[in-house]
């Protein structure tokens, strides 16, 4: 009977812990490719479009070849979600890729984040071969462009810039990388890091020459609420390139992506006080639901442990309580000695613990 109670109780506890774990689930979504062919996961996880193909025994992924016009892209098949669960665990992400562009005047390369409806197999004359519909814009489009062509239609600064594009091809933030002594299409390998922190709601772009470590200072930093843009919609990520009418080749040598889910109530406050003031209302609402959840979780935990404790006491009492009269007098430990030893042990242990 007591055993049954214990097992029921343990099952209950396991159930509670499982659900708490689910509540706190920090699921991750990541991939990492140093070579493209040899990895059996590559083909099942990535889709290649246009002229994109694996070359050099899988050492690189060529997006455009030297015949004009050429365009290609690679998309990760699994979509990401920037918010998941209830309350939403928001996502931060980091991606790194190394690439090489030949010294010709093509469009360059773009890291893209597109909504589910985006048809990746369509290429057109837009920058990076991206088709965003007849309006050439999409409210749910975000890209980081490594642009090697000055296109006056989109207000390009020069033919060697990095920009963050939101909603279309006109950059919201742009950097002349010549001033960083970087030439995007030098024919040498470059490394780029793109990071988004859900807490500070900031998209940061870093770029360095091959062999250099990740720079501390971002090349570009842009405050953007990606969660507001996509909510719980699926978002696809990819890299796209087009050489227009040049013979520019663009290839990728490695690419990794890492998505981290952060507990809703663990988010830091936004660093930008103005952004905080602007969105004060939804933040307060979120906090309230967090609080209720925390209280609920604590209550469930408390109840479960209370119940477990009660069952334990009951169990021990039924075992030892019913046995006591059977134990022969001479075998029983003197209660006073027993108590003393127990206390001593506990105290010693406490001292020991304190030392550590
Ligand atoms: C590709 O790899 C195989 C075996 O490792 C090698 O024999 C071959 O020469 C390589 N080809 C190229 C183009 O590197
Ligand atoms: C995407 O575009 C291609 C080429 O225009 C077309 O054949 C295909 O049906 C489209 N796919 C979707 C899902 O719309
Ligand atoms: C970009 O930077 C280079 C080097 O500092 C400079 O010569 C050039 O004028 C800059 N271009 C623009 C459009 O600011
Ligand atoms: C490539 O296209 C640009 C405009 O898109 C044009 O100015 C240039 O002359 C073209 N180059 C060639 C080689 O056709």
PDB file of C-alpha atoms and ligand atoms in Angstrom, residues 150 156-160 175-181, ligand 3:
ATOM      1  CA  UNK A 150      26.730  50.632 -56.774  1.00  0.00           C
ATOM      2  CA  UNK A 156      23.901  52.487 -52.821  1.00  0.00           C
ATOM      3  CA  UNK A 157      26.843  54.297 -51.274  1.00  0.00           C
ATOM      4  CA  UNK A 158      29.563  52.733 -53.415  1.00  0.00           C
ATOM      5  CA  UNK A 159      30.594  49.380 -54.822  1.00  0.00           C
ATOM      6  CA  UNK A 160      32.095  48.109 -51.573  1.00  0.00           C
ATOM      7  CA  UNK A 175      28.931  50.946 -43.982  1.00  0.00           C
ATOM      8  CA  UNK A 176      31.603  51.807 -46.495  1.00  0.00           C
ATOM      9  CA  UNK A 177      33.975  48.949 -45.751  1.00  0.00           C
ATOM     10  CA  UNK A 178      36.784  50.628 -47.718  1.00  0.00           C
ATOM     11  CA  UNK A 179      37.238  52.698 -44.580  1.00  0.00           C
ATOM     12  CA  UNK A 180      37.913  49.417 -42.712  1.00  0.00           C
ATOM     13  CA  UNK A 181      40.503  48.451 -45.313  1.00  0.00           C
TER      14      UNK A 181
HETATM   15  C1  LIG B   3      34.728  54.981 -48.612  1.00  0.00           C
HETATM   16  O1  LIG B   3      35.942  54.960 -47.904  1.00  0.00           O
HETATM   17  C2  LIG B   3      37.089  55.212 -48.683  1.00  0.00           C
HETATM   18  C3  LIG B   3      38.308  55.016 -47.797  1.00  0.00           C
HETATM   19  O2  LIG B   3      38.153  55.669 -46.583  1.00  0.00           O
HETATM   20  C4  LIG B   3      36.994  56.638 -49.246  1.00  0.00           C
HETATM   21  O3  LIG B   3      38.107  56.891 -50.072  1.00  0.00           O
HETATM   22  C5  LIG B   3      35.714  56.757 -50.056  1.00  0.00           C
HETATM   23  O4  LIG B   3      35.543  58.099 -50.498  1.00  0.00           O
HETATM   24  C6  LIG B   3      34.528  56.355 -49.220  1.00  0.00           C
HETATM   25  N1  LIG B   3      33.334  56.370 -50.049  1.00  0.00           N
HETATM   26  C7  LIG B   3      32.208  56.961 -49.678  1.00  0.00           C
HETATM   27  C8  LIG B   3      31.101  56.918 -50.648  1.00  0.00           C
HETATM   28  O5  LIG B   3      32.096  57.511 -48.614  1.00  0.00           O
END
